[in-house]
Short mmCIF file of C-alpha atoms and ligand atoms in Angstrom, two decimals:
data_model
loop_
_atom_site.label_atom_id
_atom_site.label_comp_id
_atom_site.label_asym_id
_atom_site.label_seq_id
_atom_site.Cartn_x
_atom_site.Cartn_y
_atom_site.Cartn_z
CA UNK A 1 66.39 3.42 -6.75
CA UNK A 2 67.00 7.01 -5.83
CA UNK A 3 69.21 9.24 -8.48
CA UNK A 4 70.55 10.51 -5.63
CA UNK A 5 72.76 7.33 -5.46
CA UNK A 6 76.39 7.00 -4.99
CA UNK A 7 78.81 6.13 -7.42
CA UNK A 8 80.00 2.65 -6.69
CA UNK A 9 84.26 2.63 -7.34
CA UNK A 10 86.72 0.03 -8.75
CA UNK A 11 89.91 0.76 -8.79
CA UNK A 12 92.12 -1.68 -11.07
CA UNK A 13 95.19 -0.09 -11.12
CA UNK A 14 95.24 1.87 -14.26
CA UNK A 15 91.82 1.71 -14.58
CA UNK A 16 89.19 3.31 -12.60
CA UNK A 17 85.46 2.23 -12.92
CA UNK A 18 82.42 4.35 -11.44
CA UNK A 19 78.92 3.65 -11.71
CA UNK A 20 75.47 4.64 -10.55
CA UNK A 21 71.87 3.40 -11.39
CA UNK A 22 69.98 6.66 -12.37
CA UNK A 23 65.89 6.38 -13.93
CA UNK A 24 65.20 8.89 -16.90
CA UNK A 25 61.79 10.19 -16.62
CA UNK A 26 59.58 10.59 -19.87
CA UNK A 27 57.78 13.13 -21.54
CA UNK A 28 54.76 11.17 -21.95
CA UNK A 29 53.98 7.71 -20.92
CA UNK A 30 54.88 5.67 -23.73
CA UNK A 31 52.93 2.59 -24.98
CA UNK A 32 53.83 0.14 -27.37
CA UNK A 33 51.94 -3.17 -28.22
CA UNK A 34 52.81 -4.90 -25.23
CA UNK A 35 53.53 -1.88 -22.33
CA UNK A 36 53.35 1.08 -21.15
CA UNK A 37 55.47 3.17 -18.84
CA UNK A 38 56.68 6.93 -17.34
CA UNK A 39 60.03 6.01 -16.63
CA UNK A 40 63.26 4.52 -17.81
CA UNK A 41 66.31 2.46 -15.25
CA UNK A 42 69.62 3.33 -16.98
CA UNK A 43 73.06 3.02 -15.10
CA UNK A 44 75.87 5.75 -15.83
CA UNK A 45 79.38 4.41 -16.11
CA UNK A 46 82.63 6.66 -15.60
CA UNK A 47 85.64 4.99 -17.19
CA UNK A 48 88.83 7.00 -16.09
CA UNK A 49 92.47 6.05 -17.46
CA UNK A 50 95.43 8.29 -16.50
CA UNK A 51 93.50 11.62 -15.93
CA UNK A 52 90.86 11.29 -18.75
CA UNK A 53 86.95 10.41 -17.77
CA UNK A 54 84.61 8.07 -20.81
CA UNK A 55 81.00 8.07 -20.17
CA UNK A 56 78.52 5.35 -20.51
CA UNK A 57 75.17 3.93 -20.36
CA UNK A 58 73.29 0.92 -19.66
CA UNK A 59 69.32 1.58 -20.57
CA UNK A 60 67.21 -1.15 -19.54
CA UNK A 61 63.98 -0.97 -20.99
CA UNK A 62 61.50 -3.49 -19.11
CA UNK A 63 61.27 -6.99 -22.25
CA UNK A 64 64.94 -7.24 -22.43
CA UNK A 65 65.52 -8.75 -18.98
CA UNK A 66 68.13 -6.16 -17.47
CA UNK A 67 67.54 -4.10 -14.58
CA UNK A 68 70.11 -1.78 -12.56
CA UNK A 69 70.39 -4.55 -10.04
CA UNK A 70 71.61 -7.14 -12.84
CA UNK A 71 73.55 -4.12 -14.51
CA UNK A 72 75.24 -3.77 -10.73
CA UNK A 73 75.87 -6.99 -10.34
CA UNK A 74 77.24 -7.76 -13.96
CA UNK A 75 79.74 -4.33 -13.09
CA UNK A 76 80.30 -5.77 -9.70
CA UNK A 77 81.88 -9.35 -11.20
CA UNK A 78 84.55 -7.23 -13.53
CA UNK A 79 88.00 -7.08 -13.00
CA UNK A 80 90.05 -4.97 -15.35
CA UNK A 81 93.26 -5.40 -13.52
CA UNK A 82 95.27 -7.63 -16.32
CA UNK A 83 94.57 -4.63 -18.71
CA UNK A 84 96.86 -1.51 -19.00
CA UNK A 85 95.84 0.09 -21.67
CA UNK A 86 92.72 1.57 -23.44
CA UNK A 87 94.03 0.47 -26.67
CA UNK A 88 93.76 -3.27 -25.59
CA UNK A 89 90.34 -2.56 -26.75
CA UNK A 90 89.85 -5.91 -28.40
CA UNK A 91 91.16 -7.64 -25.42
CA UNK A 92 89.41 -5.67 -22.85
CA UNK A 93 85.71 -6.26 -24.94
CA UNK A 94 86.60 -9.56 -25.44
CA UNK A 95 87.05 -10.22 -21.61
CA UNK A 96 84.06 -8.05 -20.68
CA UNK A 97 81.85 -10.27 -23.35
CA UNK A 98 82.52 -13.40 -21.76
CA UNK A 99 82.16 -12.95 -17.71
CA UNK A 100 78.68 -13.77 -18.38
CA UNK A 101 76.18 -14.45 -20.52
CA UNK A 102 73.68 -12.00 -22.28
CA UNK A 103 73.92 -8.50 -19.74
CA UNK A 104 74.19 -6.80 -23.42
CA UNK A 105 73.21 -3.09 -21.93
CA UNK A 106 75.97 -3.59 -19.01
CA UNK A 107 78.35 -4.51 -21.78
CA UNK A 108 77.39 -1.59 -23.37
CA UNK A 109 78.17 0.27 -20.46
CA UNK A 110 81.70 -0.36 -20.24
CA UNK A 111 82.00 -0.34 -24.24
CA UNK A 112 80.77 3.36 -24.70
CA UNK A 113 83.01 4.23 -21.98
CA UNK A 114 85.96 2.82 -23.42
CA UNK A 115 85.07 4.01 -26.93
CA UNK A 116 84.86 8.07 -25.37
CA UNK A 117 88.52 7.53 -23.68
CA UNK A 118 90.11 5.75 -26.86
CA UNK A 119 88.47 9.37 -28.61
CA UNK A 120 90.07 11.47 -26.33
CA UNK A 121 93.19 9.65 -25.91
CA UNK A 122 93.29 10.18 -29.85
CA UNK A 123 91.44 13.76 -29.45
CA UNK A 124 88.95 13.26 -31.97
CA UNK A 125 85.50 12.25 -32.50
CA UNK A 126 84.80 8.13 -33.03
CA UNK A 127 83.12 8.75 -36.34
CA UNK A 128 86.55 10.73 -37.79
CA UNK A 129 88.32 7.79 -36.35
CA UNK A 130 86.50 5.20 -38.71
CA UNK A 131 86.76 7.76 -41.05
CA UNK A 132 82.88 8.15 -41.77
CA UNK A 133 81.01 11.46 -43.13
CA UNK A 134 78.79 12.97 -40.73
CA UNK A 135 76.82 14.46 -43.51
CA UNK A 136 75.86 11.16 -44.21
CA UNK A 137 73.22 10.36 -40.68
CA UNK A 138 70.21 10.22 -41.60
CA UNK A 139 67.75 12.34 -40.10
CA UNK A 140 66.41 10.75 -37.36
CA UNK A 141 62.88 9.76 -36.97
CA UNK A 142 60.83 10.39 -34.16
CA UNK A 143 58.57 8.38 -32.22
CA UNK A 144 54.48 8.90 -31.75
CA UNK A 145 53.54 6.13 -29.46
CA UNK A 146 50.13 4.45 -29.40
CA UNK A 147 47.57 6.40 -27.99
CA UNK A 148 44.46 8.70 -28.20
CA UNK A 149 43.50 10.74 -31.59
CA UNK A 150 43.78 14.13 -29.35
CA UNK A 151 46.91 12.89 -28.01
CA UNK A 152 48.24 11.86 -31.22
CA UNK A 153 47.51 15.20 -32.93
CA UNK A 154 49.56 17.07 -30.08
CA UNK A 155 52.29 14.95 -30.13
CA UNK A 156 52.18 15.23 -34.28
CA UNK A 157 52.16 18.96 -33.87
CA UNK A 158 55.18 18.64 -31.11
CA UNK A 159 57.53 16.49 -33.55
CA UNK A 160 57.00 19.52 -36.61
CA UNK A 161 61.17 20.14 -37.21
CA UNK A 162 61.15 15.82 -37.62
CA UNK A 163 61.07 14.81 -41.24
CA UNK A 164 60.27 11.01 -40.29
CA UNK A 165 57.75 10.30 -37.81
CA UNK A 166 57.69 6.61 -36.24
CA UNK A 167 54.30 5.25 -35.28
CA UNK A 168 54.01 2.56 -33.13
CA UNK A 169 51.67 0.13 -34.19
CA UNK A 170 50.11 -3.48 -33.26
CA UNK A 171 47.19 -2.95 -31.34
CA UNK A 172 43.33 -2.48 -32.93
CA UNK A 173 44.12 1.01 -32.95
CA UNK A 174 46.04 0.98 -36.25
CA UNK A 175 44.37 2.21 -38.82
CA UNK A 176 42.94 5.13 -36.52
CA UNK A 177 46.33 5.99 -35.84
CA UNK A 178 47.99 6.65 -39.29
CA UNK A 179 44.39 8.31 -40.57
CA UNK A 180 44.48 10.73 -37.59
CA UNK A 181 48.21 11.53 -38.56
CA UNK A 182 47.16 11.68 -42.27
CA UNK A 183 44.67 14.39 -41.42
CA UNK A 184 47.72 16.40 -40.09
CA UNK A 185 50.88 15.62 -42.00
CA UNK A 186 51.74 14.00 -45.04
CA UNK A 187 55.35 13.57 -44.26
CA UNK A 188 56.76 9.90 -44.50
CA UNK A 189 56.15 7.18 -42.07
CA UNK A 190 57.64 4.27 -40.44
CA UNK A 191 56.19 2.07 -38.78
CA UNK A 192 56.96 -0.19 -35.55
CA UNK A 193 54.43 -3.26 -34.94
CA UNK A 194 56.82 -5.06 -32.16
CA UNK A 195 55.85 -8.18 -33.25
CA UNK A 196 52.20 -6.62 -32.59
CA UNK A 197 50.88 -8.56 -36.10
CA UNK A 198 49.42 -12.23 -35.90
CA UNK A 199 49.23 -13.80 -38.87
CA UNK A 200 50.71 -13.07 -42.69
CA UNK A 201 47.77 -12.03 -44.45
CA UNK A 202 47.32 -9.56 -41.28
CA UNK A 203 50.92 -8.27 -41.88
CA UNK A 204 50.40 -8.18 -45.69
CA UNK A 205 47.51 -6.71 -46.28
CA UNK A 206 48.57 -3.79 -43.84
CA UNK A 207 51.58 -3.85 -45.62
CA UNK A 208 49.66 -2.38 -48.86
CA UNK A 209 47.08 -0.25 -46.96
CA UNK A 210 50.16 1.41 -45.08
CA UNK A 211 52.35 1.65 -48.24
CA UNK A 212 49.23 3.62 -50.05
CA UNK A 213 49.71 5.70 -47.03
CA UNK A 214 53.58 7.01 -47.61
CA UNK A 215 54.60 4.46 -44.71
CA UNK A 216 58.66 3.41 -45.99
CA UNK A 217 59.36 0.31 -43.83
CA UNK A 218 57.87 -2.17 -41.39
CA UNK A 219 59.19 -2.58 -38.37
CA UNK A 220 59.17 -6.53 -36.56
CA UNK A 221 55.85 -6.40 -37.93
CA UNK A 222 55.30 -10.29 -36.22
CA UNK A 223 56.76 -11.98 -33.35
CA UNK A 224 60.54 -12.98 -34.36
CA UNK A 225 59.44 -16.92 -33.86
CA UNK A 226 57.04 -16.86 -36.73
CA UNK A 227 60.44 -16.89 -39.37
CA UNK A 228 58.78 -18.45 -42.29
CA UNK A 229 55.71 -15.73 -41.97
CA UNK A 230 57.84 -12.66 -41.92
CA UNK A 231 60.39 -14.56 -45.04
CA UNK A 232 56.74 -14.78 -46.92
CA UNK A 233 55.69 -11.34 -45.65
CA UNK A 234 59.49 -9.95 -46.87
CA UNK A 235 59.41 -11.81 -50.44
CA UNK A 236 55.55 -9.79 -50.84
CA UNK A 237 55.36 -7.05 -48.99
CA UNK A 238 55.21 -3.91 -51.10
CA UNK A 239 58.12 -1.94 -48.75
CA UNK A 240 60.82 -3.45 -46.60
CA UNK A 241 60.77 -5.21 -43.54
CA UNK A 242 63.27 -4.78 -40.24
CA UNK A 243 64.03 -6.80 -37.59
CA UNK A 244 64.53 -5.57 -34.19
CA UNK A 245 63.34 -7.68 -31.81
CA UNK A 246 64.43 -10.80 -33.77
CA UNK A 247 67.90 -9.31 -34.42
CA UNK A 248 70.13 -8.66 -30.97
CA UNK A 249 73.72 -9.43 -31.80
CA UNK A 250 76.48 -9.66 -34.35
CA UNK A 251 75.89 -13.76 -34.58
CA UNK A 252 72.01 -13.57 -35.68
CA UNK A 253 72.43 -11.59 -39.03
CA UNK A 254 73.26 -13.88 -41.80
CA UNK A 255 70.11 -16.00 -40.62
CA UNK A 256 68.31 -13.20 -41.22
CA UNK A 257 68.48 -12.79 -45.00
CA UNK A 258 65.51 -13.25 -46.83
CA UNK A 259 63.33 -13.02 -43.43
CA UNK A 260 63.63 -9.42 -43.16
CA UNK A 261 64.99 -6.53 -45.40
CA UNK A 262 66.91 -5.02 -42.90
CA UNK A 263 68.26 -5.09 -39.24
CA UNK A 264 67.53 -2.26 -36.68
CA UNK A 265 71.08 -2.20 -34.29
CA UNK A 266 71.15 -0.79 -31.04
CA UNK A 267 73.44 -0.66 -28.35
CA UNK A 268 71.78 -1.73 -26.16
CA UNK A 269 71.14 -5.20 -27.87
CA UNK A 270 74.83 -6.06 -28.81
CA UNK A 271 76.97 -5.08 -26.23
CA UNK A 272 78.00 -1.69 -27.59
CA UNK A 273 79.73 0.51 -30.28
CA UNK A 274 82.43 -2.37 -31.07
CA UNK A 275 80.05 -4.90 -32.14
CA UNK A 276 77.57 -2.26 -33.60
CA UNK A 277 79.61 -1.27 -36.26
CA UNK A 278 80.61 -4.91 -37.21
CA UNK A 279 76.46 -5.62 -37.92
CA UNK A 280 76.07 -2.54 -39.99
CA UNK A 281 79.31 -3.67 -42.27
CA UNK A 282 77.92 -7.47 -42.17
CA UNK A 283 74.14 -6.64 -43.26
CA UNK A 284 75.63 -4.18 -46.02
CA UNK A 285 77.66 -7.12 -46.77
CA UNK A 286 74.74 -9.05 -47.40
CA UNK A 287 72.64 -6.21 -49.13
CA UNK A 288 70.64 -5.98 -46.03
CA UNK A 289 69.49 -2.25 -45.09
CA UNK A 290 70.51 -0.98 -41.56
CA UNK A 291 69.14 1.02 -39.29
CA UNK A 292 70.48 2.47 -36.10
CA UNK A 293 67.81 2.80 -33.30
CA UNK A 294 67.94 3.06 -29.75
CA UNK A 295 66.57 3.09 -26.24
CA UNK A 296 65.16 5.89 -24.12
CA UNK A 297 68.70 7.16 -23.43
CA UNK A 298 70.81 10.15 -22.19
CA UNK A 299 72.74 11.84 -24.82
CA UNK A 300 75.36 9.39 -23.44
CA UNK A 301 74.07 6.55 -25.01
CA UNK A 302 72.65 8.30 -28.46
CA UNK A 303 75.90 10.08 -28.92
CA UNK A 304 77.69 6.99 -29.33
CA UNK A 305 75.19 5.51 -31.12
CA UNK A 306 74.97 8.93 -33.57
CA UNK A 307 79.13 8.42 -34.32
CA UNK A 308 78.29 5.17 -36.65
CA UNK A 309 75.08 6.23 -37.98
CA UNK A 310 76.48 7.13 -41.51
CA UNK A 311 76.52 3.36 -42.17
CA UNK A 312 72.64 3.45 -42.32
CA UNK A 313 69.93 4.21 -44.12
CA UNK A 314 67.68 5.14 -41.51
CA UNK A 315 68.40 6.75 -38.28
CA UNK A 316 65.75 6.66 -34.80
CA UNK A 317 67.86 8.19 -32.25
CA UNK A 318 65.20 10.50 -30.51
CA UNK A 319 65.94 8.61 -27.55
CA UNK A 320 67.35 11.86 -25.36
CA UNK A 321 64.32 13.58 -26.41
CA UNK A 322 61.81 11.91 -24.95
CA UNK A 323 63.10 12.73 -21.58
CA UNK A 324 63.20 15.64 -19.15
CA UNK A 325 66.25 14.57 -17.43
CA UNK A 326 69.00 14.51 -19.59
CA UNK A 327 72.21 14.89 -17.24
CA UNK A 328 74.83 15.64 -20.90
CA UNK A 329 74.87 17.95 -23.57
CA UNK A 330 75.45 15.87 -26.74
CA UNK A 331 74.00 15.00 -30.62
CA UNK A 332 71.22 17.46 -31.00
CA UNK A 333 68.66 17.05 -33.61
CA UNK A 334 67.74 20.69 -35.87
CA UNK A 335 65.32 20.28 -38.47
CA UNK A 336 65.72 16.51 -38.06
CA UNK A 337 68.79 15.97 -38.60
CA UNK A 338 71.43 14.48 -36.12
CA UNK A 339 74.42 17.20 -35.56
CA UNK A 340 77.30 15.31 -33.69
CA UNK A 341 79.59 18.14 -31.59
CA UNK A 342 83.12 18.41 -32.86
CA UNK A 343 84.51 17.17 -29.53
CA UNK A 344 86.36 13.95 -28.91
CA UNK A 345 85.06 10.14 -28.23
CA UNK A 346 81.61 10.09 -27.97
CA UNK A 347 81.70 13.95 -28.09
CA UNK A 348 79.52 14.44 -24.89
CA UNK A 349 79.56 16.64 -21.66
CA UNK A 350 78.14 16.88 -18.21
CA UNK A 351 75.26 19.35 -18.45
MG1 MG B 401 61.41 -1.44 -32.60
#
C-alpha cells in the first residue's frame, strides 16, 4: 500500500477513530535468523475525543501474522459507540480485547491512542501518571543485525553514542560476528538468537563462550517449544535467559518461571501500554527480570513504550532509529540513553 493513503473515519459519537496503513522504510536491510527485509507495514491511528487528537501504532513485522489488511479489518469491526468517556479505559480495552482473537498490534493501536488522550486529558506525561522516575530507563540498546564483517564494523562504528549493542545471532555466522565486534568495541553485549539455537549443549556451550565475551543476557536463545531445554539451559547457563518469542501476553508469564530469567514485553505482542505494564509488575512479582523491547516503529509506538520503561532492567527501544521515515518527533536517545519530552500522554508530535 501507498503512504499516500487516506485516513479511513469512524465516527462514534464522542469518539472519533482515523486510521491509515503507512510502511517505514529501513536503514539497512535487516536480517535475523529466519528473514530479512527493507521495509516495515505499520498502521497510524488518530483517536480524537472532544477536541484532543491520541496517536497510535500498529507495527506488523512479517512472523507475527498481522498485516495492514488484518489491522484494517480488525479497526473496521470496532464500534466505540456505548463508550463516552476516555476514562472508561478499562471498559473500552476490555471491549477492544475481545472483538477478536489475537490482532495484538491492532489492539495496540487503539491502546496507545487512548493512553496519549487520557495524558492530555490529565496534561501530563503517562510515566508521571504511574508515578515512575524517568531517570530510571535504561539506556537502550541498539541493534547490529546479522551480516557481513565489513558491514558489521560500519554499523559498530554508526551505533558509537549506544552503550549496549544487540547482536543478532542464530545462524553459522556467530562466532564471526561477536569476534569482528570484539576487534572494535569492548562495550557490553546482548544477544538475540530468535530461537536460532538447536539443541542445549548448542545453547550452553555458547552460553560460556559468549559470557567470556562481556555478552549480559541471551535472548530466546531456542525455539519457545523446546521448554524443558531452555528450563535446563536457564538453571546452567552462566548469564540470564529472556523470552520473547515464547512470551506474548499478560497470561503466559507465570509459566515462564524457571524456563527463562526474564521476559522481553512489547507492545506489539500484548495489545498495548495497559497490559504492558501489568507483565512488568507480574514478572517483578515473580523475581523475573524485564525488559522492554520493540518493533521497527515510529516514535509513536517507542514513545509509549519509553513511558513504562523504568520498570526494567534493560531497555531496546531503537526501533525509530532504524528508519528514515519517522513522521513524529518523540523519545530521543543521547549518549544512549532514552530522554522522554516533558509533554503530555505519550509525549509525541507530528514532525
Ligand atoms: Mg527478540
Amino acid at each position: 500500500m501507498s503512504n499516500q493513503s487516506e485516513w479511513i473515519s469512524k465516527d462514534f459519537g464522542v469518539f472519533k477513530l482515523r486510521f491509515r496503513p503507512y510502511t517505514l522504510t529501513l536503514r539497512h536491510v535487516f536480517t535475523v535468523a529466519s528473514y530479512s527485509r527493507s521495509t516495515t507495514p505499520v498502521v497510524l491511528t488518530e483517536l480524537e475525543y472532544d477536541g484532543i487528537v491520541g496517536y497510535g501504532e500498529a507495527s506488523m513485522p512479517p512472523y507475527l501474522g498481522e498485516s495492514q489488511e488484518s489491522v484494517i479489518t480488525f479497526l473496521n469491526q470496532l464500534d466505540l459507540s456505548a463508550f463516552n468517556s476516555p476514562f472508561q479505559t478499562e471498559d473500552i480495552l476490555h471491549y477492544v480485547d475481545q472483538v477478536a482473537a489475537k490482532n495484538t498490534a491492532a489492539k495496540a493501536a487503539i491502546d496507545i491512542a487512548l493512553h496519549d488522550v487520557l495524558g492530555k486529558i490529565m496534561g501530563q506525561p503517562f510515566y508521571k501518571i504511574w508515578g515512575l522516575n524517568p531517570n530510571l530507563i535504561p539506556p537502550t540498546s541498539y541493534t547490529i543485525g546479522i551480516d557481513t564483517e565489513d558491514m558489521i564494523r560500519k554499523k559498530v562504528a554508526e551505533a558509537d553514542q549506544f552503550r549496549i549493542l544487540k547482536v543478532k545471532l542464530g545462524l553459522d555466522t556467530d562466532k564471526m560476528i561477536i569476534e569482528t565486534i570484539r576487534q572494535v568495541t569492548d562495550r557490553p553485549l546482548c544477544a538475540d538468537v530468535n530461537q536460532g539455537w538447536k539443541t542445549r549443549e548448542e545453547a550452553l556451550e555458547m552460553a560460556h563462550w559468549l559470557a567470556e565475551r562481556n555478552v549480559s543476557f541471551l535472548e530466546q536463545p531456542m525455539p519457545k517449544e523446546q521448554i524443558d531445554d531452555n528450563a535446563w539451559l536457564t538453571e546452567h547457563s552462566p548469564i540470564p535467559t529472556i523470552a520473547d518469542e515464547g512470551c506474548q501476553r499478560l497470561v503466559d508469564v507465570p509459566a515462564l518461571k524457571g524456563v527463562y530469567s526474564g521476559i522481553n514485553i512489547k507492545l506489539m505482542k500484548c495489545t498495548g501500554m495497559r497490559e504492558a505494564k501489568r507483565m512488568a509488575e507480574l514478572a517483578r512479582s515473580l523475581e523475573m527480570k524485564v525488559m522492554i523491547g520493540c518493533m521497527t516503529e515510529t516514535s509513536c509506538a517507542i514513545s509509549a513504550a519509553a513511558q513504562l520503561a523504568p520498570l526494567t532492567d534493560w531497555a531496546d527501544l531503537d526501533g525509530a532509529l532504524l528508519i528514515d521515515n519517522d513522521i513524529y518527533d518523540g523519545m530521543t536517545v543521547i549518549n544512549g540513553s532514552c530522554i522522554l519530552p516533558d509533554r503530555p500522554g505519550i509525549g509525541i508530535s507530528r514532525k
